PDB file of C-alpha atoms in Angstrom:
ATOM      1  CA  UNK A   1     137.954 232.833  -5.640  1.00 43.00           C
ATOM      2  CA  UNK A   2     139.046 234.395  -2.654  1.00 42.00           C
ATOM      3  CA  UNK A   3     136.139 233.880  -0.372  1.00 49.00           C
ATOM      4  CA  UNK A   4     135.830 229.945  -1.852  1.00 52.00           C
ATOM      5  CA  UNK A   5     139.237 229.744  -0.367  1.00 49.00           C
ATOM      6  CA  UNK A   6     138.354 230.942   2.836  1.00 48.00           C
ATOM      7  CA  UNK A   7     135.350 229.141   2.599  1.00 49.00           C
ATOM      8  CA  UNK A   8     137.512 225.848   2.350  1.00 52.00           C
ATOM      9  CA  UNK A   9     139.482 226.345   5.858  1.00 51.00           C
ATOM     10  CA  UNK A  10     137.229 224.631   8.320  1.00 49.00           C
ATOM     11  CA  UNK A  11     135.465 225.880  10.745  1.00 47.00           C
ATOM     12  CA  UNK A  12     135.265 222.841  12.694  1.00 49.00           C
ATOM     13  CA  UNK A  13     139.002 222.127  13.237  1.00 51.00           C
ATOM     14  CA  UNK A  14     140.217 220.943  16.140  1.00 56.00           C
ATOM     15  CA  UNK A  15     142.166 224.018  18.002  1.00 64.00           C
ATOM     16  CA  UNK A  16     145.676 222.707  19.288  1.00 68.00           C
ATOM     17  CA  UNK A  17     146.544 222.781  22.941  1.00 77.00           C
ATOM     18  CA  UNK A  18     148.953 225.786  23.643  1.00 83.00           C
ATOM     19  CA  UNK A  19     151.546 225.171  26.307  1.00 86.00           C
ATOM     20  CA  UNK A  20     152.387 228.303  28.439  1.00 87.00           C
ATOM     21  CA  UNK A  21     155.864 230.334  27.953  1.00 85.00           C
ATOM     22  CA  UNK A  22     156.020 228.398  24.848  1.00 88.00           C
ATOM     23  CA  UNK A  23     155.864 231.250  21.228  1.00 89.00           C
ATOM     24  CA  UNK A  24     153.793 229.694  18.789  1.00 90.00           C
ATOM     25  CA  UNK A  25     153.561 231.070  15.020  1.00 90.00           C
ATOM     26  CA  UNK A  26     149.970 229.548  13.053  1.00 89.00           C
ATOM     27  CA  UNK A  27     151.096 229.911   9.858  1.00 91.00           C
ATOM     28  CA  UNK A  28     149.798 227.876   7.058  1.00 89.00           C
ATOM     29  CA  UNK A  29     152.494 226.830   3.909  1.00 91.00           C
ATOM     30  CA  UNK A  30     149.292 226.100   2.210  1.00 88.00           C
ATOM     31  CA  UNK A  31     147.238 228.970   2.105  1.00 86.00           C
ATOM     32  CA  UNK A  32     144.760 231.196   0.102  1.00 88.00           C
ATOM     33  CA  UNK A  33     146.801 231.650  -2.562  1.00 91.00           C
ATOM     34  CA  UNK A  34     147.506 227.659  -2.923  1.00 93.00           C
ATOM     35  CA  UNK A  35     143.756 227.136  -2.346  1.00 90.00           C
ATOM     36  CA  UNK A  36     143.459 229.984  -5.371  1.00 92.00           C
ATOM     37  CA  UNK A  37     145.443 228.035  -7.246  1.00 94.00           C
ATOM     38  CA  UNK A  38     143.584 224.894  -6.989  1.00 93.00           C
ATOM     39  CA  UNK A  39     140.346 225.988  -7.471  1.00 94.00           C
ATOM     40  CA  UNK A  40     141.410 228.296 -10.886  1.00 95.00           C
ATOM     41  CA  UNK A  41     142.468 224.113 -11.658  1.00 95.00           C
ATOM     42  CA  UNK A  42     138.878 223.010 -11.854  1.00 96.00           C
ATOM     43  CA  UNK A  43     136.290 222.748 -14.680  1.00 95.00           C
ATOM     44  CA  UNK A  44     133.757 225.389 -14.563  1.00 96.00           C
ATOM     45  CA  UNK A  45     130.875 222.877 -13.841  1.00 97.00           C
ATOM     46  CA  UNK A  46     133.046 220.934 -11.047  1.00 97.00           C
ATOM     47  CA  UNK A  47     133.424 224.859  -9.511  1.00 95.00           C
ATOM     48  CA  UNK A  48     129.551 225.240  -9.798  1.00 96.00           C
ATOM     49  CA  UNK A  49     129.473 221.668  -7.896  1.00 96.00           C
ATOM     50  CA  UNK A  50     132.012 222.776  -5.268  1.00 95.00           C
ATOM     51  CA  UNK A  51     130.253 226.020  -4.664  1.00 93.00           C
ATOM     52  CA  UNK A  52     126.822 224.702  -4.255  1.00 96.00           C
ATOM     53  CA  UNK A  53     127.909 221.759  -1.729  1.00 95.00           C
ATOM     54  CA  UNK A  54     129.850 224.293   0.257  1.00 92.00           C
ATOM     55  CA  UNK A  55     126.275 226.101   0.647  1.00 92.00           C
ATOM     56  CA  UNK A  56     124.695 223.725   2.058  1.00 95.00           C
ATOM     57  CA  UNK A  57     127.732 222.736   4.363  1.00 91.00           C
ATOM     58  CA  UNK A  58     128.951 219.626   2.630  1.00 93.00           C
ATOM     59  CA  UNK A  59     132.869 220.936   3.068  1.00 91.00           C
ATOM     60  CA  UNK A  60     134.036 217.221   3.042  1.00 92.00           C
ATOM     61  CA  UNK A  61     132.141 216.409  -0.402  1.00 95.00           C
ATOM     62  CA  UNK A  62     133.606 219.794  -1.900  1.00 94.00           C
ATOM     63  CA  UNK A  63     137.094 219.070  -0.908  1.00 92.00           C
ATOM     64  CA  UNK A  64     136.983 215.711  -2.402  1.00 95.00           C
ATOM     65  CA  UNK A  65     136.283 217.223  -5.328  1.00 96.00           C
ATOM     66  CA  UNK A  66     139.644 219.243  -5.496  1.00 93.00           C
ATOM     67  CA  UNK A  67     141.240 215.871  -4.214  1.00 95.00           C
ATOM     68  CA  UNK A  68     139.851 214.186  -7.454  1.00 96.00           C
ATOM     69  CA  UNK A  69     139.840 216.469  -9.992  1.00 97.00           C
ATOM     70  CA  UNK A  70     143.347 218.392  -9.228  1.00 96.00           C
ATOM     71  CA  UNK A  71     145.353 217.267  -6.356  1.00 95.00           C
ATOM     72  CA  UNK A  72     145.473 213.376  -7.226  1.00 96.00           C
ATOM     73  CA  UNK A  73     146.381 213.818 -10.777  1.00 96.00           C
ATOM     74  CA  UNK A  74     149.422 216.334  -9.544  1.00 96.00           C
ATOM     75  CA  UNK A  75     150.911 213.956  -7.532  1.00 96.00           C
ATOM     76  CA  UNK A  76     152.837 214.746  -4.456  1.00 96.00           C
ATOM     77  CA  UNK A  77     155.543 216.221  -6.442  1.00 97.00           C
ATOM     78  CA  UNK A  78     153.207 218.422  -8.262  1.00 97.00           C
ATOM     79  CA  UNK A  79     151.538 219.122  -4.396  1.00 95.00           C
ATOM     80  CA  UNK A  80     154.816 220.946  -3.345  1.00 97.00           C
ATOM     81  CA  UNK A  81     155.881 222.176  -6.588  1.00 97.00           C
ATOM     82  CA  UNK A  82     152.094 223.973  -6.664  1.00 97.00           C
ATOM     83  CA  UNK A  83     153.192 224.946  -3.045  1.00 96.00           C
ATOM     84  CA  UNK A  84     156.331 226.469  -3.890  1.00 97.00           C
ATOM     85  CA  UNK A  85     155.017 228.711  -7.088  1.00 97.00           C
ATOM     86  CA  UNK A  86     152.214 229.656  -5.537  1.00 96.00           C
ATOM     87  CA  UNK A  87     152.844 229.957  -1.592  1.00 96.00           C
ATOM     88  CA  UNK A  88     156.261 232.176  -1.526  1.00 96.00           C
ATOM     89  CA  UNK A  89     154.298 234.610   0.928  1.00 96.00           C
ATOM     90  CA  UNK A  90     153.748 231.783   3.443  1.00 96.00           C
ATOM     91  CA  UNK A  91     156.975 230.117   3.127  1.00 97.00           C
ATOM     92  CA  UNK A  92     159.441 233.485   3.739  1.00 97.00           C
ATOM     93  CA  UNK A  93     157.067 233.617   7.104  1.00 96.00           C
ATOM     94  CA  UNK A  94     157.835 230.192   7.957  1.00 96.00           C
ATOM     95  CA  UNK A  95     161.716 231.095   6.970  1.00 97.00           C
ATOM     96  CA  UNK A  96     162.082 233.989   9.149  1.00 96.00           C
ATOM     97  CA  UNK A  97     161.307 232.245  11.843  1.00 95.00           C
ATOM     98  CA  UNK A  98     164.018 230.586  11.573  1.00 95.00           C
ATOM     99  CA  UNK A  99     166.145 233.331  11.088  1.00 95.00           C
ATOM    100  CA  UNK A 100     164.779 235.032  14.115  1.00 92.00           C
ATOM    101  CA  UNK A 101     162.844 233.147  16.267  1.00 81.00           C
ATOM    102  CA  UNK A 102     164.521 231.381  19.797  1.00 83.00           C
ATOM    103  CA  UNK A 103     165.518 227.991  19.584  1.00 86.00           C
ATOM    104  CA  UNK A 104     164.672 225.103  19.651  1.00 88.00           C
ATOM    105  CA  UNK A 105     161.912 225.223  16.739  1.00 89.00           C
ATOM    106  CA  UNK A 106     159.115 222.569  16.483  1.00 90.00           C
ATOM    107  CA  UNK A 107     157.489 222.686  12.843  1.00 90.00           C
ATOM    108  CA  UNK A 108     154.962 220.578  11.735  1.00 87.00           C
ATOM    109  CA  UNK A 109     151.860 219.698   9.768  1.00 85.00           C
ATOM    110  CA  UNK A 110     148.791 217.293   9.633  1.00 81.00           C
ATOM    111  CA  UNK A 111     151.177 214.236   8.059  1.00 81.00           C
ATOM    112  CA  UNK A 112     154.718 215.329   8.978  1.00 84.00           C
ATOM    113  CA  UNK A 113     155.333 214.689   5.407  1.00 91.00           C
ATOM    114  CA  UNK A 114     154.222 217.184   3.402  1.00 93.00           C
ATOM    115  CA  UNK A 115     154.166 220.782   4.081  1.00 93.00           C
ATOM    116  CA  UNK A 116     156.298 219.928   6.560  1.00 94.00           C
ATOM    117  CA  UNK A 117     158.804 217.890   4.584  1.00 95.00           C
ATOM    118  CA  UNK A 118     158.764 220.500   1.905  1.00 97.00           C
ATOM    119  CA  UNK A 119     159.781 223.178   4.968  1.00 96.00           C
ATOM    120  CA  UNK A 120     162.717 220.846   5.882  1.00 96.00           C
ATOM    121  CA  UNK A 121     163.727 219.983   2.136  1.00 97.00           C
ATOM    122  CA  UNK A 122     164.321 223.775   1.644  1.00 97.00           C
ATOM    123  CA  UNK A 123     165.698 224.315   5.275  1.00 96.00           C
ATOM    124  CA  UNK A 124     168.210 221.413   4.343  1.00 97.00           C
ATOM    125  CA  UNK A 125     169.006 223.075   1.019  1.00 96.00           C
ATOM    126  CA  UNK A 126     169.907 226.450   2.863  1.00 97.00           C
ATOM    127  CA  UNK A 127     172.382 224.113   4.771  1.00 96.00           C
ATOM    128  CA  UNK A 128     173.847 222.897   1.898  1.00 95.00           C
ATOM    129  CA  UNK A 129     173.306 219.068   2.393  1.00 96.00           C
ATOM    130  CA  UNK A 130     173.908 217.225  -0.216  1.00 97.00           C
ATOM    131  CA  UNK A 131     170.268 216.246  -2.170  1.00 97.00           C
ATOM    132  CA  UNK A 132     170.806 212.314  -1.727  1.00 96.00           C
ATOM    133  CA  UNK A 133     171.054 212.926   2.049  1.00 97.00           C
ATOM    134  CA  UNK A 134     168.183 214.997   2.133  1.00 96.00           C
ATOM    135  CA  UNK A 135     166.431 212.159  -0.038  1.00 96.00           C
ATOM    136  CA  UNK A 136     167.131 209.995   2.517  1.00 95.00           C
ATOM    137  CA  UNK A 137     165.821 212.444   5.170  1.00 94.00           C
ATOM    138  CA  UNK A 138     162.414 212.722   3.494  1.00 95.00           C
ATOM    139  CA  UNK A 139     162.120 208.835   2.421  1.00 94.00           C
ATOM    140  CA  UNK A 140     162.659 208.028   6.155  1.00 93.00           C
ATOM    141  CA  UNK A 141     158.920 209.778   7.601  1.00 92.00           C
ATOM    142  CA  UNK A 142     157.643 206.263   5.204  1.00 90.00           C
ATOM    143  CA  UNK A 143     158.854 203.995   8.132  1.00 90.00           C
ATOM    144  CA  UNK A 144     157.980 206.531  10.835  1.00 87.00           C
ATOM    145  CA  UNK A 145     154.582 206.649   9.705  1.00 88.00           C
ATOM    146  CA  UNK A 146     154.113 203.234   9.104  1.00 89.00           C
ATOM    147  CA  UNK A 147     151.969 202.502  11.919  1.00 90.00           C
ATOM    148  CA  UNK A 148     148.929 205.427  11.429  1.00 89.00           C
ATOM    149  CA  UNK A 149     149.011 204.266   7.282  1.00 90.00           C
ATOM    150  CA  UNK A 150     145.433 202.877   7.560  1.00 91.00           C
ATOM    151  CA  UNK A 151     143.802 205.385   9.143  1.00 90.00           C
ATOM    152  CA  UNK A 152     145.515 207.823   6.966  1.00 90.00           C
ATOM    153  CA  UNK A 153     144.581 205.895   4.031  1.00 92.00           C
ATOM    154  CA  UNK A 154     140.842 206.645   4.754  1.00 93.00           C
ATOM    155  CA  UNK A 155     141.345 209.482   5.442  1.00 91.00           C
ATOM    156  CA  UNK A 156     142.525 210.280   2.495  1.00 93.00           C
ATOM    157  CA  UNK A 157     139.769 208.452   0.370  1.00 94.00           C
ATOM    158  CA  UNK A 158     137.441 210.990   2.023  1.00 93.00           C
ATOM    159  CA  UNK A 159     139.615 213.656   0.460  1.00 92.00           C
ATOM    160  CA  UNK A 160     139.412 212.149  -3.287  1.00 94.00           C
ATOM    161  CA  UNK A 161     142.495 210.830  -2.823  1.00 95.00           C
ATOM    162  CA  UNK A 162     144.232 207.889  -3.308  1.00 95.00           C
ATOM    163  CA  UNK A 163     146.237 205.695  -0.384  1.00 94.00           C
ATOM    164  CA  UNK A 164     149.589 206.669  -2.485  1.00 93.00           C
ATOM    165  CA  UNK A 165     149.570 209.925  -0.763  1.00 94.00           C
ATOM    166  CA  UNK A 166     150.256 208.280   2.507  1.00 93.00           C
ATOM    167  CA  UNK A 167     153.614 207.060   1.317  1.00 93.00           C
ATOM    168  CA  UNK A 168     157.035 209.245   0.451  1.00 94.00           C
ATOM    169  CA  UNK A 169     157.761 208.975  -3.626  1.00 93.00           C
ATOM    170  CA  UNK A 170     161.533 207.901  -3.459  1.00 94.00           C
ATOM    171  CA  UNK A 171     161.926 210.688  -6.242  1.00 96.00           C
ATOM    172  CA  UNK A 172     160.545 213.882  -4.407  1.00 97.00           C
ATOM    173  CA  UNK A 173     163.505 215.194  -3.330  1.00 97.00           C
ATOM    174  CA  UNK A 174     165.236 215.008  -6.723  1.00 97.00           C
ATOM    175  CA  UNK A 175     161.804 216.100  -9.063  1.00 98.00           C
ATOM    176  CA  UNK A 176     161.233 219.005  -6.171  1.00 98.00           C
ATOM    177  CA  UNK A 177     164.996 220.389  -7.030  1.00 98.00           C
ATOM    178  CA  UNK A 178     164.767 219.754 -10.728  1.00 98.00           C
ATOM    179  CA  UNK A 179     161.427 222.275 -10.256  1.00 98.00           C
ATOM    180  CA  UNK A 180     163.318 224.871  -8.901  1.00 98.00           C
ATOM    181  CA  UNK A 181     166.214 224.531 -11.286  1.00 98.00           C
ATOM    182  CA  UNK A 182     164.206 224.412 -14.384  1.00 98.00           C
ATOM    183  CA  UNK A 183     161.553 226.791 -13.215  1.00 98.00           C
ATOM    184  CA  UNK A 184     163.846 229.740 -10.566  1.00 98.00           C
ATOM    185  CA  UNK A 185     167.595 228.392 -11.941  1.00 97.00           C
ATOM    186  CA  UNK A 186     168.711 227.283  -8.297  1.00 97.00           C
ATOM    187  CA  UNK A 187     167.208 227.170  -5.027  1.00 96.00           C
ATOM    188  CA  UNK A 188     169.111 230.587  -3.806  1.00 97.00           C
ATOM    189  CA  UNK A 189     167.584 232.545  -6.961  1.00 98.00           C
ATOM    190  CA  UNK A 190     164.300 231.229  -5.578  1.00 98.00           C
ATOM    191  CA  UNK A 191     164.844 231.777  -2.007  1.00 98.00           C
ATOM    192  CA  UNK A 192     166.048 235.412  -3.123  1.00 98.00           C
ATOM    193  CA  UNK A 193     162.410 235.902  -5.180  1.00 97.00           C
ATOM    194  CA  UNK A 194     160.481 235.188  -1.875  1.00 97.00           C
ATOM    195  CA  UNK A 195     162.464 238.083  -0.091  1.00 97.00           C
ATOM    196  CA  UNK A 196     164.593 235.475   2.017  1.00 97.00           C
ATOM    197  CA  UNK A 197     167.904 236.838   0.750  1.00 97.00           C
ATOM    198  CA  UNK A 198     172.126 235.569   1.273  1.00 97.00           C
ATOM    199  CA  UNK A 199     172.210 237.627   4.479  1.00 97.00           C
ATOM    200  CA  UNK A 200     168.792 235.588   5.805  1.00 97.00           C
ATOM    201  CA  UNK A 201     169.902 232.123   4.647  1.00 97.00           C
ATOM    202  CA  UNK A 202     173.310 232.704   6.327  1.00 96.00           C
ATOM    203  CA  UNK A 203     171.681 233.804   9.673  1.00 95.00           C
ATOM    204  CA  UNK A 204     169.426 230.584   9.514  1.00 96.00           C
ATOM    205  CA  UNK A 205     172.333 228.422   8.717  1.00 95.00           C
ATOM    206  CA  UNK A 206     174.063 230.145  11.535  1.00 93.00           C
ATOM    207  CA  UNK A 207     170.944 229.912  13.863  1.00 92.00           C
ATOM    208  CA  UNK A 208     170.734 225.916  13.178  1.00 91.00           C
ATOM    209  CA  UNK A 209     174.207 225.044  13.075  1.00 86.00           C
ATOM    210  CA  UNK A 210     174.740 226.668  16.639  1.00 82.00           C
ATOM    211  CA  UNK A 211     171.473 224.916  17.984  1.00 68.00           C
ATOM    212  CA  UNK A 212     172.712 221.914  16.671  1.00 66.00           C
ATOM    213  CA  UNK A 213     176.307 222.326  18.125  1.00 61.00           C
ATOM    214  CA  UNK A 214     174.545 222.412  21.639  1.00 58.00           C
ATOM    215  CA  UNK A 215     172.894 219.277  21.911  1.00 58.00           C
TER     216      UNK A 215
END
């Protein structure tokens, strides 16, 4: 499994510009242990499928076959709920920057939606907004994205995926926190399992509170 998941990352993706005296930290929410995860989802002949087309370099035809056969029918709710059982590793990275890293921070992902909303849902959490707000902070990357839907839309179809992953469920927010209630009890006793303890959360809230007291 591991070397499928490796095997998944492409080799063809398109390196980001780097700006000088600027830190940058590549660190993927969704890594090997997510792609693990996914790939332990599929039916053993689906697996033989996926493993033959990634031998002869069809990467696009193998992904859409995790797209199909486990991401669609998970939903984006079940997308970050996988993320946050399964990527705790990657997240307390992406969390200490926060807690140590110079600001201002610029996070983002392919969408701005996803891994990226799931990084602000549980940044806002540590904050202590109040869920509807931070409902209302996801559901409003819908409009901003309004304008690159179609081309995310195919996209997507290439992926085995349907065009409803290009929009924002208005119940995320509220089915993401119901996860970690049922699942960790609150969002601190989960924050505390991935190593990002009180004393962590409090320098983060500090960190963004003062940032945000500056502009």
């Amino acid at each position: 499994m591991r070397n499928l998941a490796t095997e998944l990352q492409s080799e063809d993706a398109i390196v980001p510009l780097k700006l000088p005296h600027i830190r940058y930290h590549d660190i993927s929410l969704n890594g090997s242990s997510y792609e693990r995860l996914l790939l332990s989802r599929l039916r053993y002949a689906s697996l033989a499928k996926l493993i033959v087309l990634l031998a002869v370099g069809r990467r696009t035809e193998a992904i859409a076959i995790l797209g199909k056969e486990v991401i669609q029918p998970r939903g984006l709710v079940g997308q970050a709920t996988d993320a946050l059982d399964s990527s705790g590793n990657e997240l307390k990275q992406i969390l200490q920057v926060f807690a140590d890293a110079e600001y201002p921070i610029f996070f983002h992902c392919t969408s701005g939606k996803d891994r990226t909303g799931l990084v602000a849902f549980i940044l806002l959490m540590i904050l202590e907004i109040p869920l509807h707000i931070v409902s209302m902070d996801y559901m409003a990357s819908e409009r901003e994205l309004a304008s690159e839907r179609a081309f995310r839309t195919e996209e997507l179809r290439t992926m085995g995926l349907s065009e409803n992953f290009a929009d924002c469920p208005p119940n995320w927010a509220m089915d993401v926190h119901e996860h970690i209630t049922e699942t960790y009890g609150n969002y601190q006793a989960y924050l505390d399992r991935i190593g990002i303890n009180e004393a962590l959360r409090e320098k983060i809230r500090s960190n963004v509170l003062q940032q945000s007291s500056l502009e």
